[in-house]
mmCIF file of C-alpha atoms and ligand atoms in Angstrom:
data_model
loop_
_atom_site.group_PDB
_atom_site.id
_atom_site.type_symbol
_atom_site.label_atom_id
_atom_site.label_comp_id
_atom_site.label_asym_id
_atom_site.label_seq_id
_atom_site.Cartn_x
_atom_site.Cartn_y
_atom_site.Cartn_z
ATOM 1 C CA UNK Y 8 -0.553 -18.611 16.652
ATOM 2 C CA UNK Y 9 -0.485 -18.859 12.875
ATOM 3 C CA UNK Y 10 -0.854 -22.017 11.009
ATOM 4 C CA UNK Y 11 1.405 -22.076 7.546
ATOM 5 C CA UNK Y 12 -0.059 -24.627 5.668
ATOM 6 C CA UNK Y 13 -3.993 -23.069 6.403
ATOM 7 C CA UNK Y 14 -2.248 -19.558 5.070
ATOM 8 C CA UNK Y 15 -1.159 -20.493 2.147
ATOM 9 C CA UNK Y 16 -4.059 -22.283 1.934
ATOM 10 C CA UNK Y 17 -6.155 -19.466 2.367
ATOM 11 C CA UNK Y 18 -3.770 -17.399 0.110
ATOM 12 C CA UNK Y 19 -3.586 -20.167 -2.963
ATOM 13 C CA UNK Y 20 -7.161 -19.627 -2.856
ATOM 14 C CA UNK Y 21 -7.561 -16.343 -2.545
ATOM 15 C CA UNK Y 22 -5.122 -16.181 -6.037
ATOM 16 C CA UNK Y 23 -7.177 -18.561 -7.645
ATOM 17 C CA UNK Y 24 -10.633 -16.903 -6.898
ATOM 18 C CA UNK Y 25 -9.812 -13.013 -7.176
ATOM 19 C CA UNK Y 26 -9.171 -11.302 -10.172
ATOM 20 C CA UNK Y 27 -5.700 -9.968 -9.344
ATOM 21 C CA UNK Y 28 -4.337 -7.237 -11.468
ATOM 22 C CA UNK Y 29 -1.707 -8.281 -13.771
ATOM 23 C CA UNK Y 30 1.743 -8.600 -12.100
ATOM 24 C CA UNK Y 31 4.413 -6.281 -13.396
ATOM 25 C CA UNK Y 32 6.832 -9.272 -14.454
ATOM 26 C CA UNK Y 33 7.045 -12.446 -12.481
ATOM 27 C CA UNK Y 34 5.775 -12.389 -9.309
ATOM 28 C CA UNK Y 35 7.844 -13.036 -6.656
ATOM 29 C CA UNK Y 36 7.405 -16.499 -4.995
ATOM 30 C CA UNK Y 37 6.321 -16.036 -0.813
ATOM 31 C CA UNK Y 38 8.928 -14.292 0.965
ATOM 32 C CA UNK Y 39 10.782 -13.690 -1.674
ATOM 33 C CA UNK Y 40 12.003 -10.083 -2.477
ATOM 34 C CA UNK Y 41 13.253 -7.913 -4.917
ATOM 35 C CA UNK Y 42 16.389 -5.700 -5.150
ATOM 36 C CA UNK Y 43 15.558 -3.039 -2.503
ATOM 37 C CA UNK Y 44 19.037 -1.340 -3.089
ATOM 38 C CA UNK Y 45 17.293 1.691 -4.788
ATOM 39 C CA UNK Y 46 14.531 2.292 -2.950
ATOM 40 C CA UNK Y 47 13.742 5.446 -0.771
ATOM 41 C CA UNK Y 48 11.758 5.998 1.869
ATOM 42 C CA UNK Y 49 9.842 9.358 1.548
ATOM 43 C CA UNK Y 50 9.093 11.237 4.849
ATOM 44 C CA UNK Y 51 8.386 14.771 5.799
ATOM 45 C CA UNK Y 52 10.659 16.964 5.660
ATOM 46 C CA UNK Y 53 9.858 19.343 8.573
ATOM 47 C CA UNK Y 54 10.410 16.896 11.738
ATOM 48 C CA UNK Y 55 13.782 15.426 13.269
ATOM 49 C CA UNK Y 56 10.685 12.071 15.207
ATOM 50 C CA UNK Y 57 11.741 9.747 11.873
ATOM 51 C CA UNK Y 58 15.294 9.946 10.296
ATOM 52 C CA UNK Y 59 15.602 8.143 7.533
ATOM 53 C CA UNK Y 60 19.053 5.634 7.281
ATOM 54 C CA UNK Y 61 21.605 6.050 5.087
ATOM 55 C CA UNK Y 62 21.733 2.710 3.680
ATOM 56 C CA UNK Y 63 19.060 0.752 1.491
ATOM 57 C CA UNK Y 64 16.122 -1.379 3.328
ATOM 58 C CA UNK Y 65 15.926 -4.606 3.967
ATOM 59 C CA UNK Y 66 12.556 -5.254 3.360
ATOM 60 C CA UNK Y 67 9.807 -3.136 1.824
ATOM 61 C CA UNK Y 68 6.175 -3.809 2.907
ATOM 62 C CA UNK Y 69 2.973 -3.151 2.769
ATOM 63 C CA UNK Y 70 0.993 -3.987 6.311
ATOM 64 C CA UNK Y 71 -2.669 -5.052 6.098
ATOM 65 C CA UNK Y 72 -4.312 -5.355 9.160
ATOM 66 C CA UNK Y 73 -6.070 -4.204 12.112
ATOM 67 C CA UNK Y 74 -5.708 -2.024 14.906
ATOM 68 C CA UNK Y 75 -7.096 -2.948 18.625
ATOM 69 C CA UNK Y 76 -8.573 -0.553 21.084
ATOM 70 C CA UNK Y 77 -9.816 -1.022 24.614
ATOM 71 C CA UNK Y 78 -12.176 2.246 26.020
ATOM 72 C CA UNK Y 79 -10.549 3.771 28.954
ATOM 73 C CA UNK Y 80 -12.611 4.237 31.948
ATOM 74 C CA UNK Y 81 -10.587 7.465 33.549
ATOM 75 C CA UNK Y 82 -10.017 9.085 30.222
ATOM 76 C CA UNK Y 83 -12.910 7.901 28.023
ATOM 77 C CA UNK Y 84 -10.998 7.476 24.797
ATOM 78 C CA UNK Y 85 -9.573 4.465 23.052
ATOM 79 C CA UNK Y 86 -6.430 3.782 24.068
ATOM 80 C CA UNK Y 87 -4.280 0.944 22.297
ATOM 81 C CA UNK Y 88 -4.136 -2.741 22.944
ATOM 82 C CA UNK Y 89 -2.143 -3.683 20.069
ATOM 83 C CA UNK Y 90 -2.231 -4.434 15.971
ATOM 84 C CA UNK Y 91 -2.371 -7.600 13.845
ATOM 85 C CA UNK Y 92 -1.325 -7.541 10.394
ATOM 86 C CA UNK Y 93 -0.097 -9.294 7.064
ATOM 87 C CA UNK Y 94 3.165 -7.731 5.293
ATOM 88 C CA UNK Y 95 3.378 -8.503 2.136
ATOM 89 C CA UNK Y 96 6.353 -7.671 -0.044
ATOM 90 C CA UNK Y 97 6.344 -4.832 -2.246
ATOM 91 C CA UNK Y 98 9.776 -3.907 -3.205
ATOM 92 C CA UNK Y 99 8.956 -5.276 -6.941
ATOM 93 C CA UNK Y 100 6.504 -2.616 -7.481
ATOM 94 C CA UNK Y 101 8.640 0.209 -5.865
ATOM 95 C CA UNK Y 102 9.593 2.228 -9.360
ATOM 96 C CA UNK Y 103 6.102 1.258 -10.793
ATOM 97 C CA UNK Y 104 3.040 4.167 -10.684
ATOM 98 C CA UNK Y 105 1.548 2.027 -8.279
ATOM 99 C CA UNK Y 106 3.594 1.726 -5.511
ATOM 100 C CA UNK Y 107 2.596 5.541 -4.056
ATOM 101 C CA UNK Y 108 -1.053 4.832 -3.722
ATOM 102 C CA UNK Y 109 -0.396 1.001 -3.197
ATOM 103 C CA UNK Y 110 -1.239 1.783 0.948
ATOM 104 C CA UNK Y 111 -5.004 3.084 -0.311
ATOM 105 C CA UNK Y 112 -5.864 0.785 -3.217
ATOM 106 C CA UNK Y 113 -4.827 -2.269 -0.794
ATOM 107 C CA UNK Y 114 -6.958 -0.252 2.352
ATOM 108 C CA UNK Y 115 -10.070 0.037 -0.132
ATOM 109 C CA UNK Y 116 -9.557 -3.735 -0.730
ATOM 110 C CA UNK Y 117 -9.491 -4.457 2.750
ATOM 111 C CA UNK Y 118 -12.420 -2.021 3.851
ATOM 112 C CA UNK Y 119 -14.623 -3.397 1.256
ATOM 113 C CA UNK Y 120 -13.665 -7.019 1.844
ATOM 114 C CA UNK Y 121 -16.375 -9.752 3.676
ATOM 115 C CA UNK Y 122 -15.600 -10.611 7.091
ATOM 116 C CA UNK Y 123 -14.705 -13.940 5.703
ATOM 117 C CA UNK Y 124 -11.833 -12.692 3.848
ATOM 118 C CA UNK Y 125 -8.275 -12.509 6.221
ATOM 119 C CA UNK Y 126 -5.792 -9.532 5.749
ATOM 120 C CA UNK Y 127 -3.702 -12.203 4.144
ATOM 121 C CA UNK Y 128 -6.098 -12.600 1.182
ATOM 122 C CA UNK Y 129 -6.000 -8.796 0.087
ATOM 123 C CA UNK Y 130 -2.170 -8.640 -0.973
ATOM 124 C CA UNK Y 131 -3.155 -10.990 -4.195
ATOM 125 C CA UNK Y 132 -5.891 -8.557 -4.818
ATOM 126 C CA UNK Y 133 -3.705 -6.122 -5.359
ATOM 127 C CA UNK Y 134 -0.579 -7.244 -6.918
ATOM 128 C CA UNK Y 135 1.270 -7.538 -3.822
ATOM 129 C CA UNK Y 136 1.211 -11.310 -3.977
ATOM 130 C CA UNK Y 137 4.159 -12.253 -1.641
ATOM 131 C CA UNK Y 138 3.586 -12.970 1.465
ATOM 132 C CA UNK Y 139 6.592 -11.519 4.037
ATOM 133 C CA UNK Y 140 5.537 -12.189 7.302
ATOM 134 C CA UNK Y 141 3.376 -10.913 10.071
ATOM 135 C CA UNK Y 142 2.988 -7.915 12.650
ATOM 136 C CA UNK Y 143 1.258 -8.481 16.009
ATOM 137 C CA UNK Y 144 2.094 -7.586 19.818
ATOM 138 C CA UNK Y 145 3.888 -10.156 22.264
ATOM 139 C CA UNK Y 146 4.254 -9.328 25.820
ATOM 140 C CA UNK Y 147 7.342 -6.990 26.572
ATOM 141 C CA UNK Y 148 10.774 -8.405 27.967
ATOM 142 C CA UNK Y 149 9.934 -6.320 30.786
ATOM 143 C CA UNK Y 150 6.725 -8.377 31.850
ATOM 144 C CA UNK Y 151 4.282 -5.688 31.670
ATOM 145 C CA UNK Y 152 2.353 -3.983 28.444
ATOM 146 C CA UNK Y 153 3.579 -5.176 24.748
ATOM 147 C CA UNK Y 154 5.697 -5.003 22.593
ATOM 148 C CA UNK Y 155 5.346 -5.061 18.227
ATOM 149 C CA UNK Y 156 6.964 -7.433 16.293
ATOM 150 C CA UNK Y 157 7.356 -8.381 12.933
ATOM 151 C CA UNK Y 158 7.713 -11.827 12.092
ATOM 152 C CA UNK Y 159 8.901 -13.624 9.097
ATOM 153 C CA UNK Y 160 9.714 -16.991 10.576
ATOM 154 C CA UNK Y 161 6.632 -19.501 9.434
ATOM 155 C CA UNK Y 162 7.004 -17.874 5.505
ATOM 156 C CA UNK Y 163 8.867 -18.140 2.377
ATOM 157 C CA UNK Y 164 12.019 -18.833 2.492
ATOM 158 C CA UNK Y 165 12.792 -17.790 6.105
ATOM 159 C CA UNK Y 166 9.977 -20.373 7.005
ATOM 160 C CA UNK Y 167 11.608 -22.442 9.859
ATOM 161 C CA UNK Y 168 14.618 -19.861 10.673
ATOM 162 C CA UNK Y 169 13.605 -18.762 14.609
ATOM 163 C CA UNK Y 170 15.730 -15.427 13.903
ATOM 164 C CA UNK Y 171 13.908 -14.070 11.675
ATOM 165 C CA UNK Y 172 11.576 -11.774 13.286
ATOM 166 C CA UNK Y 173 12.320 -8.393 15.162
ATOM 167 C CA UNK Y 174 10.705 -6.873 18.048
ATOM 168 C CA UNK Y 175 10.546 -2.924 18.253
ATOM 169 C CA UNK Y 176 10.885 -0.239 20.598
ATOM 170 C CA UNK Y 177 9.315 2.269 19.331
ATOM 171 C CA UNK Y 178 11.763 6.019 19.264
ATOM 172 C CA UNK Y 179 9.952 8.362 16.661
ATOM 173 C CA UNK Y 180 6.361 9.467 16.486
ATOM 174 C CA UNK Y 181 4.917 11.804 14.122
ATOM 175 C CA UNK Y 182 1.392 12.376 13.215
ATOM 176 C CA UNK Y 183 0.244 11.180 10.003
ATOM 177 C CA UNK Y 184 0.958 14.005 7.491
ATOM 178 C CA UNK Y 185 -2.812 14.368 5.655
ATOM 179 C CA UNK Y 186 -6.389 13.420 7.804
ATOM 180 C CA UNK Y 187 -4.465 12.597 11.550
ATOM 181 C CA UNK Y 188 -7.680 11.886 12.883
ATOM 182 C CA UNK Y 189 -8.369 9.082 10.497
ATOM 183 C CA UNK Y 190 -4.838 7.441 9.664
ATOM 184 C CA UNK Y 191 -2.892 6.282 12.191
ATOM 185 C CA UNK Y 192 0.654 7.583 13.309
ATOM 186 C CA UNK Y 193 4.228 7.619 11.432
ATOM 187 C CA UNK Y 194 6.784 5.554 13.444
ATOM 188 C CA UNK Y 195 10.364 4.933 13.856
ATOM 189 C CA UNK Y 196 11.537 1.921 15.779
ATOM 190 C CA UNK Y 197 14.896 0.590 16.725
ATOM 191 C CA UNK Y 198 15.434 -3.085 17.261
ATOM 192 C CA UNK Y 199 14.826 -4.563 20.617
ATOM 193 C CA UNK Y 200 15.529 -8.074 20.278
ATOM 194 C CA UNK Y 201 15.860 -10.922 16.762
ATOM 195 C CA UNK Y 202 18.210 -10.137 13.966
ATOM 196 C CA UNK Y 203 15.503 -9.789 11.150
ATOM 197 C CA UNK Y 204 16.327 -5.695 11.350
ATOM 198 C CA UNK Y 205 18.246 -2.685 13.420
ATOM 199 C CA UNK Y 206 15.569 -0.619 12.377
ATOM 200 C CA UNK Y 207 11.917 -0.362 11.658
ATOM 201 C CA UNK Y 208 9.278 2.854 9.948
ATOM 202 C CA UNK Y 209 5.665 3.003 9.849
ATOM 203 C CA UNK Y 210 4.426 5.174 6.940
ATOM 204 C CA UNK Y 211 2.141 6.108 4.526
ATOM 205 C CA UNK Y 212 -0.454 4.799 7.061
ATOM 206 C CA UNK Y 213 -4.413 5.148 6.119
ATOM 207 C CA UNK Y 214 -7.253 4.433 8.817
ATOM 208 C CA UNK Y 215 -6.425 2.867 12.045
ATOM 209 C CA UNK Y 216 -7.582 5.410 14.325
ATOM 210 C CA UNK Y 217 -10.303 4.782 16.856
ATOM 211 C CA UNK Y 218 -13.100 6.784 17.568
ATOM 212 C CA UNK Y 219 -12.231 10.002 19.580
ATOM 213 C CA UNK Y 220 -13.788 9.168 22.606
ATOM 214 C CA UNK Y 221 -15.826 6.101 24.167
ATOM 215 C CA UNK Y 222 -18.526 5.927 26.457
ATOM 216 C CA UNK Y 223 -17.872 3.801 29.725
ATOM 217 C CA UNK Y 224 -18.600 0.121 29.082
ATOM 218 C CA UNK Y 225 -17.244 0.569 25.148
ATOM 219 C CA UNK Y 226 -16.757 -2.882 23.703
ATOM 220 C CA UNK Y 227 -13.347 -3.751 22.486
ATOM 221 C CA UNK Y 228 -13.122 -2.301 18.725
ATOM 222 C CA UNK Y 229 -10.908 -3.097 16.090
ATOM 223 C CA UNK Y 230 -9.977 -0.835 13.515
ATOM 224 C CA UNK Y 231 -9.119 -1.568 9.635
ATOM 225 C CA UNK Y 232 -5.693 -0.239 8.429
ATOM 226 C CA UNK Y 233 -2.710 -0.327 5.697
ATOM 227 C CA UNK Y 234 0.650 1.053 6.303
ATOM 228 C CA UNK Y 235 3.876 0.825 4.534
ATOM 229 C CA UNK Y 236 6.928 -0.848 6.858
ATOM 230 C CA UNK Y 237 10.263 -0.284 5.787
ATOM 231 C CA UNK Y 238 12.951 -2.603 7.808
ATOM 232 C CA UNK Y 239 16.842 -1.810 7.632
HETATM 233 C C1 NAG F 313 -7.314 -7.860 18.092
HETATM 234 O O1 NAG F 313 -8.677 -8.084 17.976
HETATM 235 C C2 NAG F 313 -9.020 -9.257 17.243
HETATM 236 C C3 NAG F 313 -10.514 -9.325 17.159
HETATM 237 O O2 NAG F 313 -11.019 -8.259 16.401
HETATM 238 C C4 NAG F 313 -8.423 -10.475 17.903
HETATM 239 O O3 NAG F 313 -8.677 -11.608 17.104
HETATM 240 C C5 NAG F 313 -6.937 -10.297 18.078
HETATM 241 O O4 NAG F 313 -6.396 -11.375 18.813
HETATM 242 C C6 NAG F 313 -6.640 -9.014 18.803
HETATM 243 N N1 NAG F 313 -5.192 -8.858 18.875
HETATM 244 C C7 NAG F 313 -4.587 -8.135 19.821
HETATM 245 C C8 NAG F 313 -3.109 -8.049 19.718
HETATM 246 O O5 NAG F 313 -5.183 -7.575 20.703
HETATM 247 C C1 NAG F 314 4.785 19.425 8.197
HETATM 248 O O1 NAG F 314 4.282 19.715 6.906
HETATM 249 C C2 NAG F 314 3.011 19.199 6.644
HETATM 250 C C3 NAG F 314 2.666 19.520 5.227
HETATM 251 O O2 NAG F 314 3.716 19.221 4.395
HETATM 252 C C4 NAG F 314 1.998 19.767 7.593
HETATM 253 O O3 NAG F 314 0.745 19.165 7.369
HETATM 254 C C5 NAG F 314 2.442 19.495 9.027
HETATM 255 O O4 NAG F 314 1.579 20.150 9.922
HETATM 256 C C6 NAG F 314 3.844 19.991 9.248
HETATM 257 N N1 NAG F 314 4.273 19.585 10.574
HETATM 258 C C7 NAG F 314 4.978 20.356 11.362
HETATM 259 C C8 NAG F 314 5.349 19.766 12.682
HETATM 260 O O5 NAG F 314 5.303 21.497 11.045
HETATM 261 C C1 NAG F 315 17.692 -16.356 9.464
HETATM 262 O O1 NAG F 315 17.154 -15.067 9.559
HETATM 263 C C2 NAG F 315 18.093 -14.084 9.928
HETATM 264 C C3 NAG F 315 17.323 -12.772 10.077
HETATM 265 O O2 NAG F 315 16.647 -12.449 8.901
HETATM 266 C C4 NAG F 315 19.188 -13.999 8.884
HETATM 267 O O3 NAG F 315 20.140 -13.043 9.293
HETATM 268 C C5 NAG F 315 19.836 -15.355 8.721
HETATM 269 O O4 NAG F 315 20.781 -15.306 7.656
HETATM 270 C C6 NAG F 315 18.783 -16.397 8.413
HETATM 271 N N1 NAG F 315 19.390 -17.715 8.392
HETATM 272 C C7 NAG F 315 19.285 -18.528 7.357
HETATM 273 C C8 NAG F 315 19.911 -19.862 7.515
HETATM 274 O O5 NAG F 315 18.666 -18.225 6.342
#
């Protein structure tokens, strides 16, 4: 589905042509992370949908993608047909000031970006320049509907290693905390097959959403978003 070489292409280009804001030390090479040991994930405090683990993440990431809708003809809303996105790492900006707003300056990037620019483009834009992995649907071990799944194994230095991706069954669901109507969901997920992670979170999500309702005939939309993943 995704050709390496033409991504890092795409990326070395996208470093060498955007502006990108100064990186806090020295950036991490492609897939490569820093210590995540200290890092916490922050979710609300009033639900039981998304329990946070006890030990540290594996990864931390920010998603940059897009969200697919189909219009259903009983119900006449969007209903979803999947995501794509681009992680990129951000665990070497987690104790800097902008690692909490990270999700919206990258979304801004994104939403303001040509059509000629790919999600994988916007993480040197803003000083998320390593590239994880990506998130996109497969068809579910069951045969019928999809399944997410994020997957590392074509980057950095898990490029080549078939394990490394995970795909997710999905066992918390929260609305987003602040404009629900605009920013997609919160998620927990717990590990469904691959031994990249047990356990996967969607948060600090911004766009995403679809329309709320269609007319009958809708075309299929897409929908900008950014999200912060945490795997453990
Ligand atoms: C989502 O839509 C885009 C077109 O906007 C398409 O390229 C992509 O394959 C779709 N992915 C899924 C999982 O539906
Ligand atoms: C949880 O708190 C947030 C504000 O902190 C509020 O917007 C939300 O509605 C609350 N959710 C529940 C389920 O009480
Ligand atoms: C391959 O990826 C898996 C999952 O991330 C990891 O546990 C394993 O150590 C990796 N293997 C090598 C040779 O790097």
């Amino acid at each position: 589905m995704f050709s390496f070489q033409l991504l890092s292409a795409l990326f070395s280009v996208a470093l060498l042509v955007s502006a990108a804001p100064a990186f806090p030390g020295t950036p991490p090479k492609a897939g490569e992370c820093c210590d995540t040991s200290a890092a916490i994930m922050d979710l609300p405090k009033n639900q039981t949908q998304l329990v946070a683990p006890t030990t540290a993440p594996l990864f931390v990431a920010l998603g940059v993608g897009i969200q697919n809708y189909t219009c259903s003809t009983s119900t006449l809303k969007y209903t979803s047909t999947g995501a794509v996105a681009s992680l990129f790492d951000i665990s070497c900006i987690d104790k800097t000031p902008a690692f909490a707003t990270i999700q919206t300056t990258a979304f801004n990037a994104w939403k303001a970006a040509p059509a000629s620019l790919t999600a994988t483009a916007i993480g040197a834009k803003v000083a998320a320049p390593s590239l994880l992995g990506f998130h996109y649907f497969v068809t579910a071990a069951s045969g019928t509907g999809i399944s997410p799944k994020w997957d590392f194994t074509s980057t950095g230095k898990n490029a080549g290693n078939a394990t490394a991706f995970v795909i997710g069954a999905k066992v918390g669901d929260i609305t987003a905390p602040t404009d629900s109507a605009t920013n997609v969901d919160w998620l927990a997920l717990n590990n469904a097959q691959g031994s990249l992670a047990s356990k996967i979170f969607r948060i600090d999500t911004v766009a995403g959403q679809p329309p709320a309702s269609c007319v009958a005939g809708s075309a299929d939309i897409s929908v900008k978003y950014t999200a912060k993943y945490y795997l453990y």
